[in-house]
Coordinates of C-alpha atoms in Angstrom, one line a residue:
M2 CA -23.6 -87.2 86.0
K3 CA -22.3 -91.0 86.3
L4 CA -19.9 -92.3 83.7
K5 CA -21.7 -95.4 82.4
Y6 CA -24.4 -92.7 81.3
V7 CA -22.5 -89.7 79.5
V8 CA -20.3 -92.6 77.1
P9 CA -23.9 -93.8 74.9
L10 CA -24.7 -89.7 75.7
F11 CA -21.8 -88.5 73.7
L12 CA -22.3 -91.5 71.2
L13 CA -26.0 -90.5 70.2
V14 CA -24.9 -87.4 69.7
V15 CA -22.6 -88.1 67.3
V16 CA -24.6 -90.1 65.5
T17 CA -27.5 -87.4 65.3
A18 CA -24.6 -85.3 63.8
G19 CA -24.1 -87.8 60.9
C20 CA -27.6 -88.6 60.1
I21 CA -27.8 -84.7 59.8
G22 CA -25.0 -84.7 57.6
S23 CA -26.0 -87.6 55.4
E24 CA -29.7 -85.7 54.9
R25 CA -28.1 -82.6 54.0
A26 CA -26.1 -84.4 51.0
G27 CA -29.2 -86.0 49.9
G28 CA -28.7 -89.8 51.9
S29 CA -25.3 -90.4 50.1
G30 CA -22.5 -88.8 52.8
K31 CA -20.7 -84.8 51.9
E32 CA -18.3 -86.6 49.5
V33 CA -19.0 -88.5 47.1
T34 CA -18.2 -90.2 43.9
L35 CA -19.7 -90.2 40.7
V36 CA -18.4 -92.6 38.4
V37 CA -19.0 -92.0 34.8
F38 CA -18.3 -94.1 31.6
H39 CA -18.5 -92.0 28.5
A40 CA -17.1 -92.2 25.2
G41 CA -13.7 -91.1 24.3
S42 CA -15.3 -87.9 21.9
L43 CA -16.9 -86.3 25.2
S44 CA -13.8 -85.8 27.3
V45 CA -13.0 -82.4 26.8
P46 CA -16.6 -81.1 27.3
F47 CA -16.8 -83.5 30.1
Q48 CA -14.2 -83.0 32.2
E49 CA -15.3 -78.8 32.0
L50 CA -19.0 -79.6 32.9
E51 CA -18.0 -81.8 36.0
K52 CA -15.5 -79.2 37.5
E53 CA -18.3 -77.0 37.3
F54 CA -21.3 -79.4 38.3
S55 CA -18.9 -80.5 41.3
D56 CA -18.3 -76.0 42.1
Y57 CA -22.8 -75.9 42.2
A58 CA -23.4 -79.0 43.9
E59 CA -20.5 -78.2 47.1
R60 CA -22.2 -74.4 47.1
E61 CA -25.9 -75.2 46.4
L62 CA -26.6 -78.5 48.0
G63 CA -23.5 -78.8 50.8
V64 CA -22.0 -82.3 48.5
K65 CA -18.3 -82.4 47.7
V66 CA -18.4 -84.4 44.3
T67 CA -15.3 -85.9 43.3
F68 CA -16.0 -88.4 39.5
Q69 CA -14.7 -91.3 38.1
D70 CA -14.4 -91.3 34.7
E71 CA -13.8 -94.2 32.2
A72 CA -12.9 -92.6 28.7
S73 CA -13.6 -95.8 26.4
G74 CA -15.0 -96.7 22.8
S75 CA -19.1 -96.5 23.3
V76 CA -19.4 -99.8 22.7
K77 CA -16.5 -100.7 25.3
A78 CA -17.8 -98.3 27.3
V79 CA -21.6 -99.9 27.2
R80 CA -20.4 -103.4 27.7
K81 CA -18.4 -102.3 31.3
V82 CA -21.6 -102.7 32.4
T83 CA -23.5 -105.1 30.2
D84 CA -20.5 -108.4 30.2
L85 CA -18.5 -107.0 33.4
G86 CA -20.9 -106.0 36.0
K87 CA -19.0 -102.7 37.0
K88 CA -21.0 -100.1 38.9
A89 CA -21.6 -96.7 36.7
D90 CA -23.8 -94.1 37.6
I91 CA -24.2 -92.0 34.4
V92 CA -22.9 -93.7 30.6
A93 CA -22.8 -91.3 27.8
V94 CA -22.2 -92.6 25.0
A95 CA -21.6 -91.6 20.9
D96 CA -24.4 -93.2 19.3
Y97 CA -27.3 -93.3 21.6
T98 CA -28.8 -97.0 19.4
L99 CA -26.3 -98.5 21.7
I100 CA -28.3 -97.5 24.9
P101 CA -31.7 -99.2 23.5
Q102 CA -29.8 -102.3 22.1
L103 CA -27.6 -103.3 24.6
M104 CA -29.1 -101.7 28.1
V105 CA -32.8 -101.4 28.0
P106 CA -34.6 -102.9 29.6
N107 CA -31.8 -104.8 32.0
Y108 CA -29.7 -102.4 33.0
T109 CA -31.4 -98.9 32.2
D110 CA -35.2 -97.9 31.8
F111 CA -34.9 -94.4 29.8
Y112 CA -32.2 -92.8 27.7
V113 CA -31.2 -88.7 26.5
L114 CA -30.4 -88.1 22.8
F115 CA -28.7 -85.0 23.5
A116 CA -25.8 -84.1 20.9
T117 CA -24.5 -84.1 17.1
N118 CA -21.2 -84.6 15.7
E119 CA -19.8 -85.1 12.0
K120 CA -17.0 -87.3 10.4
V121 CA -13.8 -85.6 9.3
I122 CA -10.5 -86.0 8.3
S123 CA -8.2 -85.1 10.1
F124 CA -3.8 -84.2 9.7
T125 CA -1.0 -81.5 10.5
D126 CA 1.3 -79.8 8.3
E127 CA 3.6 -82.0 8.7
S128 CA 1.2 -84.7 7.1
K129 CA 2.1 -85.9 3.8
Y130 CA 0.3 -84.1 1.0
S131 CA -1.5 -81.9 3.5
D132 CA -0.9 -79.2 1.2
E133 CA -3.3 -81.1 -1.7
I134 CA -5.7 -83.2 0.3
N135 CA -9.3 -81.4 -0.3
S136 CA -13.1 -83.0 -0.1
D137 CA -13.0 -84.1 -3.4
N138 CA -9.7 -86.0 -3.8
W139 CA -9.1 -87.7 0.1
Y140 CA -9.7 -91.2 -0.8
E141 CA -6.6 -90.5 -3.7
I142 CA -4.4 -88.7 -1.1
L143 CA -4.8 -91.6 1.7
A144 CA -4.9 -94.1 -1.1
R145 CA -1.3 -93.3 -2.6
P146 CA 1.6 -95.6 -1.3
D147 CA 3.8 -93.4 1.3
V148 CA 1.0 -92.0 3.1
T149 CA -0.4 -93.8 6.5
F150 CA -3.9 -93.0 8.2
G151 CA -6.0 -94.7 11.2
F152 CA -9.4 -94.8 12.4
S153 CA -10.5 -96.4 15.8
D154 CA -11.7 -99.9 16.5
P155 CA -15.5 -101.0 15.0
N156 CA -15.7 -103.6 17.6
Q157 CA -15.1 -101.1 20.6
D158 CA -15.9 -97.3 19.3
P159 CA -19.0 -96.2 17.4
S160 CA -16.3 -93.6 15.9
G161 CA -14.3 -96.5 14.2
Y162 CA -17.7 -97.9 12.2
R163 CA -19.0 -94.6 11.4
S164 CA -15.6 -94.3 9.7
V165 CA -15.5 -97.6 7.9
M166 CA -19.3 -96.9 7.0
V167 CA -18.3 -93.8 5.7
M168 CA -15.3 -95.8 3.3
K169 CA -18.3 -97.7 1.9
L170 CA -20.8 -94.5 1.9
A171 CA -17.4 -93.1 -0.9
D172 CA -18.3 -96.1 -2.8
I173 CA -21.8 -95.2 -3.8
Y174 CA -21.2 -91.2 -3.8
Y175 CA -17.9 -91.3 -6.0
G176 CA -18.9 -94.3 -8.2
K177 CA -15.0 -95.7 -7.2
P178 CA -14.1 -98.4 -5.3
V179 CA -13.2 -96.5 -2.3
F180 CA -14.0 -99.1 0.7
E181 CA -12.2 -102.1 -1.2
E182 CA -9.1 -100.0 -1.6
L183 CA -8.6 -98.3 1.5
V184 CA -9.9 -101.0 4.0
E185 CA -10.2 -104.2 2.5
K186 CA -6.3 -104.0 1.0
N187 CA -5.5 -103.1 4.6
T188 CA -8.2 -104.9 7.1
N189 CA -9.8 -108.1 7.2
I190 CA -13.0 -105.8 7.4
R191 CA -14.9 -106.4 4.7
A192 CA -17.8 -106.2 2.8
N193 CA -21.1 -107.7 0.8
G194 CA -22.4 -104.8 -1.2
T195 CA -23.3 -102.9 1.0
S196 CA -23.5 -105.0 4.1
I197 CA -19.7 -104.7 5.8
Y198 CA -18.4 -107.1 8.2
A199 CA -15.9 -106.1 10.8
P200 CA -14.7 -109.7 12.7
K201 CA -14.1 -109.6 16.6
E202 CA -10.6 -109.3 16.2
I203 CA -9.5 -107.2 13.7
Q204 CA -6.2 -107.4 11.6
V205 CA -4.0 -105.0 10.2
V206 CA -2.3 -106.3 6.8
G207 CA 0.9 -104.2 6.1
S208 CA 1.8 -100.7 8.0
K209 CA 0.0 -98.3 5.6
V210 CA -3.7 -98.2 8.2
V211 CA -3.5 -97.9 12.1
I212 CA -6.5 -98.7 14.3
R213 CA -6.7 -97.8 18.0
P214 CA -9.6 -98.8 20.8
K215 CA -11.1 -95.1 20.7
E216 CA -10.5 -92.4 18.3
T217 CA -8.7 -90.4 21.2
D218 CA -6.4 -92.4 21.1
L219 CA -5.1 -91.7 17.6
V220 CA -4.9 -87.8 18.4
G221 CA -1.2 -87.5 19.6
L222 CA -0.6 -90.3 16.8
V223 CA -0.6 -87.3 14.4
E224 CA 0.7 -84.9 16.2
S225 CA 3.4 -86.8 16.3
G226 CA 3.9 -87.2 13.0
S227 CA 3.9 -91.1 13.2
L228 CA 0.6 -90.7 11.1
D229 CA -0.9 -89.1 8.6
Y230 CA -4.6 -88.9 8.7
F231 CA -7.4 -90.3 10.7
F232 CA -11.1 -90.4 10.8
I233 CA -12.3 -88.2 13.4
Y234 CA -15.0 -85.9 15.3
K235 CA -15.3 -82.9 14.0
S236 CA -15.5 -81.3 17.6
V237 CA -11.9 -83.4 18.8
A238 CA -10.2 -82.3 15.5
E239 CA -11.8 -78.2 16.5
Q240 CA -10.8 -79.0 20.4
H241 CA -6.7 -79.9 19.7
N242 CA -6.9 -77.5 17.3
L243 CA -6.1 -80.1 14.0
S244 CA -6.1 -79.3 10.7
Y245 CA -9.3 -81.0 9.2
I246 CA -11.2 -81.7 5.5
T247 CA -15.1 -81.9 5.6
L248 CA -16.3 -84.7 4.3
P249 CA -19.9 -84.4 1.8
D250 CA -22.7 -83.9 3.2
E251 CA -23.7 -87.7 1.4
I252 CA -21.0 -89.6 3.8
N253 CA -19.9 -87.6 6.5
L254 CA -23.0 -88.5 8.2
K255 CA -24.0 -85.0 9.6
D256 CA -27.4 -84.3 7.8
F257 CA -30.1 -85.6 9.8
S258 CA -31.7 -85.1 5.9
K259 CA -30.0 -87.3 4.0
A260 CA -30.8 -90.3 7.1
D261 CA -32.4 -92.2 4.1
Y262 CA -29.0 -92.2 2.3
Y263 CA -26.8 -92.8 5.1
S264 CA -29.3 -95.9 5.9
Q265 CA -27.7 -97.9 2.0
V266 CA -25.3 -99.4 4.2
E267 CA -24.6 -101.6 7.4
I268 CA -21.6 -103.2 9.6
T269 CA -22.6 -106.6 11.7
L270 CA -20.2 -106.2 15.1
G271 CA -18.3 -109.6 15.6
S272 CA -17.6 -108.1 18.7
T273 CA -21.3 -107.8 20.2
G274 CA -23.2 -109.7 16.7
K275 CA -25.2 -106.6 16.3
T276 CA -26.4 -104.6 12.8
I277 CA -26.1 -101.1 12.7
K278 CA -27.0 -98.8 10.0
A279 CA -25.5 -95.6 8.8
K280 CA -27.2 -93.2 10.6
P281 CA -26.7 -89.0 11.6
I282 CA -24.9 -88.7 15.0
V283 CA -26.5 -88.1 17.7
Y284 CA -24.6 -89.3 21.5
G285 CA -26.7 -90.9 23.9
V286 CA -26.6 -90.4 28.1
T287 CA -28.4 -92.2 30.8
V288 CA -28.7 -92.9 34.6
T289 CA -28.3 -97.1 35.4
K290 CA -31.1 -98.7 37.1
D291 CA -28.1 -99.4 39.8
A292 CA -26.4 -96.6 40.2
P293 CA -24.6 -95.9 43.2
N294 CA -25.6 -91.9 43.6
R295 CA -28.4 -92.1 41.7
E296 CA -29.9 -89.1 42.8
L297 CA -26.9 -87.9 42.6
A298 CA -26.4 -88.4 39.3
M299 CA -29.4 -87.2 37.9
E300 CA -28.7 -84.3 39.5
F301 CA -25.6 -83.6 37.3
L302 CA -27.9 -85.1 34.4
K303 CA -29.9 -82.2 34.3
F304 CA -27.1 -79.9 35.0
L305 CA -26.2 -81.5 31.3
L306 CA -29.0 -80.8 29.5
G307 CA -29.7 -77.6 30.9
N308 CA -28.1 -74.4 30.1
E309 CA -24.7 -75.4 31.3
G310 CA -24.3 -78.1 29.1
K311 CA -25.3 -76.3 26.4
K312 CA -22.5 -73.7 26.9
V313 CA -19.8 -75.4 27.6
F314 CA -20.7 -78.2 24.2
K315 CA -21.1 -74.5 22.3
E316 CA -17.6 -74.2 23.4
N317 CA -15.9 -77.2 22.9
H318 CA -17.0 -76.5 18.8
Q319 CA -20.5 -79.7 19.3
D320 CA -23.7 -79.2 18.3
F321 CA -26.0 -80.1 21.0
L322 CA -29.8 -80.7 20.7
N323 CA -32.6 -78.4 21.3
P324 CA -34.7 -80.2 23.3
P325 CA -32.7 -83.3 24.2
V326 CA -35.6 -85.8 23.1
A327 CA -36.0 -88.6 25.7
F328 CA -37.5 -92.6 25.6
G329 CA -38.6 -94.4 27.5
N330 CA -39.3 -94.0 31.7
V331 CA -38.5 -90.9 31.1
P332 CA -37.6 -89.3 34.7
E333 CA -39.9 -86.7 36.2
E334 CA -37.2 -84.7 37.0
I335 CA -36.1 -84.0 33.6
K336 CA -38.9 -83.8 31.6
D337 CA -39.1 -80.2 31.9
L338 CA -35.7 -80.1 30.3
V339 CA -36.3 -82.9 26.8
K340 CA -39.4 -83.4 24.8
V341 CA -40.4 -86.5 26.0
K342 CA -41.0 -89.4 22.7
G343 CA -42.1 -93.2 23.0

């Protein structure tokens, strides 16, 4: 065979082999990176689930998967896609309503409600008055002059605006000016009746209150003793072995039977201009319309919504909806794992 025929034949073999490799990996190559924007409170369960999925994908799909995770407040996670034009395969948020409010229809056409949580107040043995605080006197302890406490930024993180709404619900439940004492005296967040306004730029007065972009940013401050208390999700407190007190069902945003009671309070965010009513805590997830690796992202979503996801979330002290509930143009791939509504 002459040399001029050998080279094209060699190239044909290489190209053909490459195509076969791509087909085995679902058309995206043997090595794929999935980009996931998620709530900070999902960091621990998602890391564990992603490891299990990577093992599964390599074993069953012939694809080597790595994850590029970006944990942030959920509002910020969504705005990375809608405002900054960043590409993500999966977006998972601590307040599912952010997806229909900000992402549908331009950035996604479906979403799934999959997990719940509740608000608690967390601390360590080193926190001032940790031997006194309980579910009845917490607001009095937090108001003491030598006590510091924190919550995340309402403009970036549902944990932040939920913490603020918890303190306004406490006004109603206890019949005392909890919100004024804890929030208005220490920040520029204001309330008119039961309607709260959080300016785009949150300002803190004095050193009593600490606000960070996402709730998990406060964990280290409490663990190190620089902060006495913070409002956090129960699952995160459990994952970090922190002490915590539970709050009455009328204010902890856990009880679905108290949805009407919660809805007395609402907050308008300066960052988005959107008004959000207090409601039971429900997490949401979607695959974006222009997901760089949509087929594999759907495989991961199936993994999350199936038995593997339920097991990982249970191990990490977070309740999973049974079944998860899906809205919109629900993909066929997940219809047998969810209850379709809307």
